């Protein structure tokens, strides 16, 4: 019995020492601001705009979009102040104009062509992509609120999975068109993100044009400015 009690006492002492060591380690990591992975889910609420439209086309100010990305964060330093992230995501962009995307008469190229209100009083063209975003991330150490200032510089490559145009004419009739072979299947461009804690400002510019090379009357590019929310 004494041997059993002695063994139990020894186990408790060893367990207590291990617990103290683990607590010290956790505290040390927290003190130095180290976290293995950060900003793995990104939700972008965007304001979207097209650049290069014909002067006759009126573009509404309220173009909008949404992007959701799941990223894997690879720390490049022990304190996670520098890291590289790559992942996958989905993005949708809607542009509101008084034009329709149509072939120019007598040609095989497409363009945004202004329409009378009897044909299109309001409407939008929407593009949906699956994306591969990647970025280098730079962060400060945690402050007293356990938050960090953050800067991310990178880019994204996307594949078009759907393009459709919604039109409402002067009589209120609504229609949708889905066949847009002239729209580029791939898009790519640089991105930047800056913020504090779980809230950041974000920007993206599409270097690739809206229409495929040689299939658009104008070279049109898209850009997005928005707010990023990163819950974890």
PDB file of C-alpha atoms in Angstrom:
ATOM      1  CA  UNK A   1       0.000   0.000   0.000  1.00  0.00           C
ATOM      2  CA  UNK A   2       2.815   2.421   0.877  1.00  0.00           C
ATOM      3  CA  UNK A   3       4.452   1.692  -2.462  1.00  0.00           C
ATOM      4  CA  UNK A   4       1.201   2.455  -4.292  1.00  0.00           C
ATOM      5  CA  UNK A   5       0.750   5.710  -2.372  1.00  0.00           C
ATOM      6  CA  UNK A   6       4.345   6.663  -3.104  1.00  0.00           C
ATOM      7  CA  UNK A   7       3.827   5.937  -6.818  1.00  0.00           C
ATOM      8  CA  UNK A   8       0.619   8.005  -6.948  1.00  0.00           C
ATOM      9  CA  UNK A   9       2.369  10.880  -5.178  1.00  0.00           C
ATOM     10  CA  UNK A  10       5.219  10.730  -7.692  1.00  0.00           C
ATOM     11  CA  UNK A  11       2.783  10.752 -10.650  1.00  0.00           C
ATOM     12  CA  UNK A  12       0.944  13.779  -9.232  1.00  0.00           C
ATOM     13  CA  UNK A  13       4.216  15.654  -8.725  1.00  0.00           C
ATOM     14  CA  UNK A  14       5.385  14.910 -12.279  1.00  0.00           C
ATOM     15  CA  UNK A  15       1.980  15.896 -13.712  1.00  0.00           C
ATOM     16  CA  UNK A  16       2.058  19.155 -11.780  1.00  0.00           C
ATOM     17  CA  UNK A  17       5.540  19.955 -13.095  1.00  0.00           C
ATOM     18  CA  UNK A  18       4.476  19.192 -16.692  1.00  0.00           C
ATOM     19  CA  UNK A  19       1.369  21.358 -16.282  1.00  0.00           C
ATOM     20  CA  UNK A  20       3.488  24.253 -15.021  1.00  0.00           C
ATOM     21  CA  UNK A  21       5.892  23.832 -17.945  1.00  0.00           C
ATOM     22  CA  UNK A  22       3.022  23.814 -20.479  1.00  0.00           C
ATOM     23  CA  UNK A  23       1.440  26.883 -18.888  1.00  0.00           C
ATOM     24  CA  UNK A  24       4.767  28.704 -19.010  1.00  0.00           C
ATOM     25  CA  UNK A  25       5.165  27.741 -22.674  1.00  0.00           C
ATOM     26  CA  UNK A  26       1.658  28.920 -23.610  1.00  0.00           C
ATOM     27  CA  UNK A  27       2.165  32.177 -21.789  1.00  0.00           C
ATOM     28  CA  UNK A  28       5.522  32.650 -23.470  1.00  0.00           C
ATOM     29  CA  UNK A  29       4.006  32.148 -26.916  1.00  0.00           C
ATOM     30  CA  UNK A  30       1.227  34.591 -26.131  1.00  0.00           C
ATOM     31  CA  UNK A  31       3.671  37.148 -24.779  1.00  0.00           C
ATOM     32  CA  UNK A  32       5.637  37.035 -28.017  1.00  0.00           C
ATOM     33  CA  UNK A  33       2.506  37.194 -30.153  1.00  0.00           C
ATOM     34  CA  UNK A  34       3.067  33.871 -31.879  1.00  0.00           C
ATOM     35  CA  UNK A  35       0.098  32.209 -33.567  1.00  0.00           C
ATOM     36  CA  UNK A  36       0.519  29.363 -36.033  1.00  0.00           C
ATOM     37  CA  UNK A  37      -2.047  30.553 -38.599  1.00  0.00           C
ATOM     38  CA  UNK A  38      -3.997  33.806 -39.029  1.00  0.00           C
ATOM     39  CA  UNK A  39      -6.645  35.269 -41.368  1.00  0.00           C
ATOM     40  CA  UNK A  40      -7.721  31.954 -42.859  1.00  0.00           C
ATOM     41  CA  UNK A  41     -11.259  33.050 -43.810  1.00  0.00           C
ATOM     42  CA  UNK A  42     -11.659  36.292 -45.763  1.00  0.00           C
ATOM     43  CA  UNK A  43     -14.996  37.856 -46.713  1.00  0.00           C
ATOM     44  CA  UNK A  44     -14.737  40.849 -49.077  1.00  0.00           C
ATOM     45  CA  UNK A  45     -17.640  43.276 -49.510  1.00  0.00           C
ATOM     46  CA  UNK A  46     -16.729  45.150 -52.691  1.00  0.00           C
ATOM     47  CA  UNK A  47     -17.578  48.207 -54.735  1.00  0.00           C
ATOM     48  CA  UNK A  48     -17.055  47.193 -58.378  1.00  0.00           C
ATOM     49  CA  UNK A  49     -16.268  49.346 -61.398  1.00  0.00           C
ATOM     50  CA  UNK A  50     -15.408  48.923 -65.083  1.00  0.00           C
ATOM     51  CA  UNK A  51     -12.730  51.087 -66.724  1.00  0.00           C
ATOM     52  CA  UNK A  52     -12.698  51.778 -70.464  1.00  0.00           C
ATOM     53  CA  UNK A  53     -16.404  51.856 -71.308  1.00  0.00           C
ATOM     54  CA  UNK A  54     -17.496  53.981 -74.238  1.00  0.00           C
ATOM     55  CA  UNK A  55     -18.272  57.564 -73.224  1.00  0.00           C
ATOM     56  CA  UNK A  56     -21.865  57.130 -74.398  1.00  0.00           C
ATOM     57  CA  UNK A  57     -22.462  54.409 -71.795  1.00  0.00           C
ATOM     58  CA  UNK A  58     -23.592  55.486 -68.339  1.00  0.00           C
ATOM     59  CA  UNK A  59     -22.318  53.319 -65.488  1.00  0.00           C
ATOM     60  CA  UNK A  60     -24.141  53.455 -62.164  1.00  0.00           C
ATOM     61  CA  UNK A  61     -22.155  54.146 -59.016  1.00  0.00           C
ATOM     62  CA  UNK A  62     -23.521  51.197 -57.037  1.00  0.00           C
ATOM     63  CA  UNK A  63     -21.746  48.290 -58.721  1.00  0.00           C
ATOM     64  CA  UNK A  64     -21.076  45.711 -56.046  1.00  0.00           C
ATOM     65  CA  UNK A  65     -19.595  42.314 -55.396  1.00  0.00           C
ATOM     66  CA  UNK A  66     -18.742  39.656 -52.846  1.00  0.00           C
ATOM     67  CA  UNK A  67     -15.697  37.417 -52.495  1.00  0.00           C
ATOM     68  CA  UNK A  68     -15.190  34.601 -49.996  1.00  0.00           C
ATOM     69  CA  UNK A  69     -11.755  32.989 -49.697  1.00  0.00           C
ATOM     70  CA  UNK A  70     -10.458  30.183 -47.523  1.00  0.00           C
ATOM     71  CA  UNK A  71      -6.697  30.623 -47.142  1.00  0.00           C
ATOM     72  CA  UNK A  72      -3.916  28.561 -45.621  1.00  0.00           C
ATOM     73  CA  UNK A  73      -1.410  30.755 -43.805  1.00  0.00           C
ATOM     74  CA  UNK A  74       2.254  29.654 -43.806  1.00  0.00           C
ATOM     75  CA  UNK A  75       4.258  31.613 -41.181  1.00  0.00           C
ATOM     76  CA  UNK A  76       7.733  32.525 -42.453  1.00  0.00           C
ATOM     77  CA  UNK A  77       8.953  33.830 -39.088  1.00  0.00           C
ATOM     78  CA  UNK A  78       8.603  32.449 -35.575  1.00  0.00           C
ATOM     79  CA  UNK A  79       6.390  35.307 -34.406  1.00  0.00           C
ATOM     80  CA  UNK A  80       4.159  35.058 -37.527  1.00  0.00           C
ATOM     81  CA  UNK A  81       4.845  38.654 -38.500  1.00  0.00           C
ATOM     82  CA  UNK A  82       5.649  37.542 -42.040  1.00  0.00           C
ATOM     83  CA  UNK A  83       3.751  34.766 -43.802  1.00  0.00           C
ATOM     84  CA  UNK A  84       2.641  33.471 -47.189  1.00  0.00           C
ATOM     85  CA  UNK A  85      -0.961  32.463 -47.849  1.00  0.00           C
ATOM     86  CA  UNK A  86      -2.685  30.618 -50.682  1.00  0.00           C
ATOM     87  CA  UNK A  87      -6.166  29.217 -51.000  1.00  0.00           C
ATOM     88  CA  UNK A  88      -9.372  29.014 -52.973  1.00  0.00           C
ATOM     89  CA  UNK A  89     -12.505  31.072 -53.165  1.00  0.00           C
ATOM     90  CA  UNK A  90     -15.587  32.316 -54.978  1.00  0.00           C
ATOM     91  CA  UNK A  91     -16.286  35.827 -56.227  1.00  0.00           C
ATOM     92  CA  UNK A  92     -19.250  37.552 -57.829  1.00  0.00           C
ATOM     93  CA  UNK A  93     -19.260  41.006 -59.450  1.00  0.00           C
ATOM     94  CA  UNK A  94     -22.240  43.028 -60.713  1.00  0.00           C
ATOM     95  CA  UNK A  95     -21.958  46.083 -62.979  1.00  0.00           C
ATOM     96  CA  UNK A  96     -24.951  48.355 -63.590  1.00  0.00           C
ATOM     97  CA  UNK A  97     -25.151  50.294 -66.871  1.00  0.00           C
ATOM     98  CA  UNK A  98     -27.696  51.518 -69.405  1.00  0.00           C
ATOM     99  CA  UNK A  99     -26.129  49.255 -72.048  1.00  0.00           C
ATOM    100  CA  UNK A 100     -26.317  45.674 -73.259  1.00  0.00           C
ATOM    101  CA  UNK A 101     -23.382  43.511 -74.308  1.00  0.00           C
ATOM    102  CA  UNK A 102     -23.973  42.871 -78.004  1.00  0.00           C
ATOM    103  CA  UNK A 103     -22.056  42.223 -81.196  1.00  0.00           C
ATOM    104  CA  UNK A 104     -21.245  45.334 -83.184  1.00  0.00           C
ATOM    105  CA  UNK A 105     -23.148  45.288 -86.492  1.00  0.00           C
ATOM    106  CA  UNK A 106     -21.208  43.633 -89.298  1.00  0.00           C
ATOM    107  CA  UNK A 107     -18.374  42.466 -87.032  1.00  0.00           C
ATOM    108  CA  UNK A 108     -17.483  39.592 -84.735  1.00  0.00           C
ATOM    109  CA  UNK A 109     -16.553  41.812 -81.783  1.00  0.00           C
ATOM    110  CA  UNK A 110     -18.723  42.694 -78.791  1.00  0.00           C
ATOM    111  CA  UNK A 111     -19.235  45.941 -76.909  1.00  0.00           C
ATOM    112  CA  UNK A 112     -21.401  47.597 -74.285  1.00  0.00           C
ATOM    113  CA  UNK A 113     -24.034  49.336 -76.431  1.00  0.00           C
ATOM    114  CA  UNK A 114     -26.324  51.943 -74.909  1.00  0.00           C
ATOM    115  CA  UNK A 115     -30.036  51.144 -75.085  1.00  0.00           C
ATOM    116  CA  UNK A 116     -33.173  53.307 -74.897  1.00  0.00           C
ATOM    117  CA  UNK A 117     -35.194  53.026 -71.688  1.00  0.00           C
ATOM    118  CA  UNK A 118     -37.920  51.140 -73.557  1.00  0.00           C
ATOM    119  CA  UNK A 119     -35.404  48.312 -74.059  1.00  0.00           C
ATOM    120  CA  UNK A 120     -33.442  48.636 -70.827  1.00  0.00           C
ATOM    121  CA  UNK A 121     -34.555  50.898 -68.021  1.00  0.00           C
ATOM    122  CA  UNK A 122     -32.284  49.222 -65.512  1.00  0.00           C
ATOM    123  CA  UNK A 123     -30.250  46.079 -65.143  1.00  0.00           C
ATOM    124  CA  UNK A 124     -26.817  44.584 -64.639  1.00  0.00           C
ATOM    125  CA  UNK A 125     -24.288  42.146 -65.972  1.00  0.00           C
ATOM    126  CA  UNK A 126     -22.942  39.698 -63.379  1.00  0.00           C
ATOM    127  CA  UNK A 127     -19.802  37.575 -63.478  1.00  0.00           C
ATOM    128  CA  UNK A 128     -19.034  34.675 -61.135  1.00  0.00           C
ATOM    129  CA  UNK A 129     -15.550  33.226 -60.662  1.00  0.00           C
ATOM    130  CA  UNK A 130     -13.724  30.514 -58.791  1.00  0.00           C
ATOM    131  CA  UNK A 131     -10.460  32.052 -57.609  1.00  0.00           C
ATOM    132  CA  UNK A 132      -7.004  31.079 -56.426  1.00  0.00           C
ATOM    133  CA  UNK A 133      -5.787  33.980 -54.246  1.00  0.00           C
ATOM    134  CA  UNK A 134      -2.240  34.216 -52.928  1.00  0.00           C
ATOM    135  CA  UNK A 135      -0.456  36.884 -50.922  1.00  0.00           C
ATOM    136  CA  UNK A 136       2.521  37.776 -48.760  1.00  0.00           C
ATOM    137  CA  UNK A 137       1.436  39.051 -45.355  1.00  0.00           C
ATOM    138  CA  UNK A 138       3.169  41.442 -42.972  1.00  0.00           C
ATOM    139  CA  UNK A 139       1.947  42.040 -39.420  1.00  0.00           C
ATOM    140  CA  UNK A 140       2.936  43.816 -36.241  1.00  0.00           C
ATOM    141  CA  UNK A 141       3.066  42.028 -32.909  1.00  0.00           C
ATOM    142  CA  UNK A 142      -0.138  41.922 -30.903  1.00  0.00           C
ATOM    143  CA  UNK A 143      -0.971  45.047 -28.947  1.00  0.00           C
ATOM    144  CA  UNK A 144      -2.678  45.256 -25.555  1.00  0.00           C
ATOM    145  CA  UNK A 145      -5.984  44.349 -27.231  1.00  0.00           C
ATOM    146  CA  UNK A 146      -4.407  41.286 -28.851  1.00  0.00           C
ATOM    147  CA  UNK A 147      -4.875  42.835 -32.322  1.00  0.00           C
ATOM    148  CA  UNK A 148      -2.360  43.495 -35.090  1.00  0.00           C
ATOM    149  CA  UNK A 149      -1.863  45.949 -37.922  1.00  0.00           C
ATOM    150  CA  UNK A 150      -1.727  43.991 -41.188  1.00  0.00           C
ATOM    151  CA  UNK A 151      -0.591  44.468 -44.780  1.00  0.00           C
ATOM    152  CA  UNK A 152      -0.992  41.867 -47.526  1.00  0.00           C
ATOM    153  CA  UNK A 153       0.308  42.150 -51.095  1.00  0.00           C
ATOM    154  CA  UNK A 154      -0.448  39.514 -53.705  1.00  0.00           C
ATOM    155  CA  UNK A 155      -2.859  38.654 -56.474  1.00  0.00           C
ATOM    156  CA  UNK A 156      -5.543  36.311 -57.664  1.00  0.00           C
ATOM    157  CA  UNK A 157      -6.295  34.149 -60.691  1.00  0.00           C
ATOM    158  CA  UNK A 158      -9.905  33.337 -61.491  1.00  0.00           C
ATOM    159  CA  UNK A 159     -11.916  31.168 -63.879  1.00  0.00           C
ATOM    160  CA  UNK A 160     -15.308  32.370 -65.109  1.00  0.00           C
ATOM    161  CA  UNK A 161     -18.075  29.901 -64.259  1.00  0.00           C
ATOM    162  CA  UNK A 162     -21.069  32.076 -65.128  1.00  0.00           C
ATOM    163  CA  UNK A 163     -21.898  35.327 -66.912  1.00  0.00           C
ATOM    164  CA  UNK A 164     -25.436  36.605 -67.210  1.00  0.00           C
ATOM    165  CA  UNK A 165     -27.222  39.857 -67.886  1.00  0.00           C
ATOM    166  CA  UNK A 166     -30.433  40.945 -66.172  1.00  0.00           C
ATOM    167  CA  UNK A 167     -32.600  43.514 -67.961  1.00  0.00           C
ATOM    168  CA  UNK A 168     -35.788  45.312 -66.962  1.00  0.00           C
ATOM    169  CA  UNK A 169     -37.451  47.279 -69.757  1.00  0.00           C
ATOM    170  CA  UNK A 170     -39.700  50.345 -69.625  1.00  0.00           C
ATOM    171  CA  UNK A 171     -42.793  48.201 -69.069  1.00  0.00           C
ATOM    172  CA  UNK A 172     -41.261  46.336 -66.150  1.00  0.00           C
ATOM    173  CA  UNK A 173     -40.613  43.075 -67.975  1.00  0.00           C
ATOM    174  CA  UNK A 174     -37.565  41.250 -66.640  1.00  0.00           C
ATOM    175  CA  UNK A 175     -35.325  38.994 -68.704  1.00  0.00           C
ATOM    176  CA  UNK A 176     -32.015  37.181 -68.259  1.00  0.00           C
ATOM    177  CA  UNK A 177     -29.456  36.244 -70.886  1.00  0.00           C
ATOM    178  CA  UNK A 178     -26.694  33.707 -70.259  1.00  0.00           C
ATOM    179  CA  UNK A 179     -24.738  33.315 -73.509  1.00  0.00           C
ATOM    180  CA  UNK A 180     -21.627  35.533 -73.500  1.00  0.00           C
ATOM    181  CA  UNK A 181     -18.830  33.752 -75.401  1.00  0.00           C
ATOM    182  CA  UNK A 182     -16.843  36.982 -75.868  1.00  0.00           C
ATOM    183  CA  UNK A 183     -16.235  37.473 -72.129  1.00  0.00           C
ATOM    184  CA  UNK A 184     -12.777  36.347 -70.958  1.00  0.00           C
ATOM    185  CA  UNK A 185     -12.728  32.932 -69.317  1.00  0.00           C
ATOM    186  CA  UNK A 186      -9.775  33.810 -67.092  1.00  0.00           C
ATOM    187  CA  UNK A 187      -8.958  36.894 -65.068  1.00  0.00           C
ATOM    188  CA  UNK A 188      -5.848  37.789 -63.084  1.00  0.00           C
ATOM    189  CA  UNK A 189      -4.387  40.781 -61.348  1.00  0.00           C
ATOM    190  CA  UNK A 190      -2.728  42.224 -58.237  1.00  0.00           C
ATOM    191  CA  UNK A 191      -4.419  42.717 -54.892  1.00  0.00           C
ATOM    192  CA  UNK A 192      -3.625  44.597 -51.699  1.00  0.00           C
ATOM    193  CA  UNK A 193      -5.088  44.488 -48.208  1.00  0.00           C
ATOM    194  CA  UNK A 194      -4.481  46.714 -45.174  1.00  0.00           C
ATOM    195  CA  UNK A 195      -6.180  46.888 -41.806  1.00  0.00           C
ATOM    196  CA  UNK A 196      -6.325  46.295 -38.092  1.00  0.00           C
ATOM    197  CA  UNK A 197      -7.605  43.238 -36.296  1.00  0.00           C
ATOM    198  CA  UNK A 198     -10.427  41.505 -38.151  1.00  0.00           C
ATOM    199  CA  UNK A 199     -11.269  44.503 -40.396  1.00  0.00           C
ATOM    200  CA  UNK A 200      -9.242  45.479 -43.463  1.00  0.00           C
ATOM    201  CA  UNK A 201      -9.514  47.581 -46.612  1.00  0.00           C
ATOM    202  CA  UNK A 202      -8.918  45.698 -49.855  1.00  0.00           C
ATOM    203  CA  UNK A 203      -8.322  46.432 -53.524  1.00  0.00           C
ATOM    204  CA  UNK A 204      -8.046  44.362 -56.719  1.00  0.00           C
ATOM    205  CA  UNK A 205      -7.307  45.348 -60.324  1.00  0.00           C
ATOM    206  CA  UNK A 206      -7.899  42.952 -63.207  1.00  0.00           C
ATOM    207  CA  UNK A 207      -4.972  43.152 -65.618  1.00  0.00           C
ATOM    208  CA  UNK A 208      -6.845  40.845 -67.966  1.00  0.00           C
ATOM    209  CA  UNK A 209      -9.525  42.543 -70.063  1.00  0.00           C
ATOM    210  CA  UNK A 210     -13.282  42.048 -69.774  1.00  0.00           C
ATOM    211  CA  UNK A 211     -13.506  40.658 -73.311  1.00  0.00           C
ATOM    212  CA  UNK A 212     -11.200  38.045 -74.800  1.00  0.00           C
ATOM    213  CA  UNK A 213      -8.317  39.356 -76.888  1.00  0.00           C
ATOM    214  CA  UNK A 214      -9.601  40.458 -80.284  1.00  0.00           C
ATOM    215  CA  UNK A 215     -13.247  39.921 -79.338  1.00  0.00           C
ATOM    216  CA  UNK A 216     -14.037  43.269 -77.746  1.00  0.00           C
ATOM    217  CA  UNK A 217     -14.395  46.682 -79.339  1.00  0.00           C
ATOM    218  CA  UNK A 218     -12.814  48.347 -76.293  1.00  0.00           C
ATOM    219  CA  UNK A 219     -10.167  47.254 -73.804  1.00  0.00           C
ATOM    220  CA  UNK A 220     -12.198  47.173 -70.599  1.00  0.00           C
ATOM    221  CA  UNK A 221     -10.722  46.332 -67.202  1.00  0.00           C
ATOM    222  CA  UNK A 222     -12.351  45.860 -63.821  1.00  0.00           C
ATOM    223  CA  UNK A 223     -11.335  46.897 -60.334  1.00  0.00           C
ATOM    224  CA  UNK A 224     -12.758  46.406 -56.864  1.00  0.00           C
ATOM    225  CA  UNK A 225     -12.430  48.352 -53.632  1.00  0.00           C
ATOM    226  CA  UNK A 226     -13.903  46.972 -50.479  1.00  0.00           C
ATOM    227  CA  UNK A 227     -13.953  45.933 -46.874  1.00  0.00           C
ATOM    228  CA  UNK A 228     -12.541  42.615 -45.696  1.00  0.00           C
ATOM    229  CA  UNK A 229     -13.835  40.814 -42.622  1.00  0.00           C
ATOM    230  CA  UNK A 230     -11.642  38.026 -41.260  1.00  0.00           C
ATOM    231  CA  UNK A 231     -13.331  36.204 -38.350  1.00  0.00           C
ATOM    232  CA  UNK A 232     -10.418  33.766 -37.985  1.00  0.00           C
TER     233      UNK A 232
END
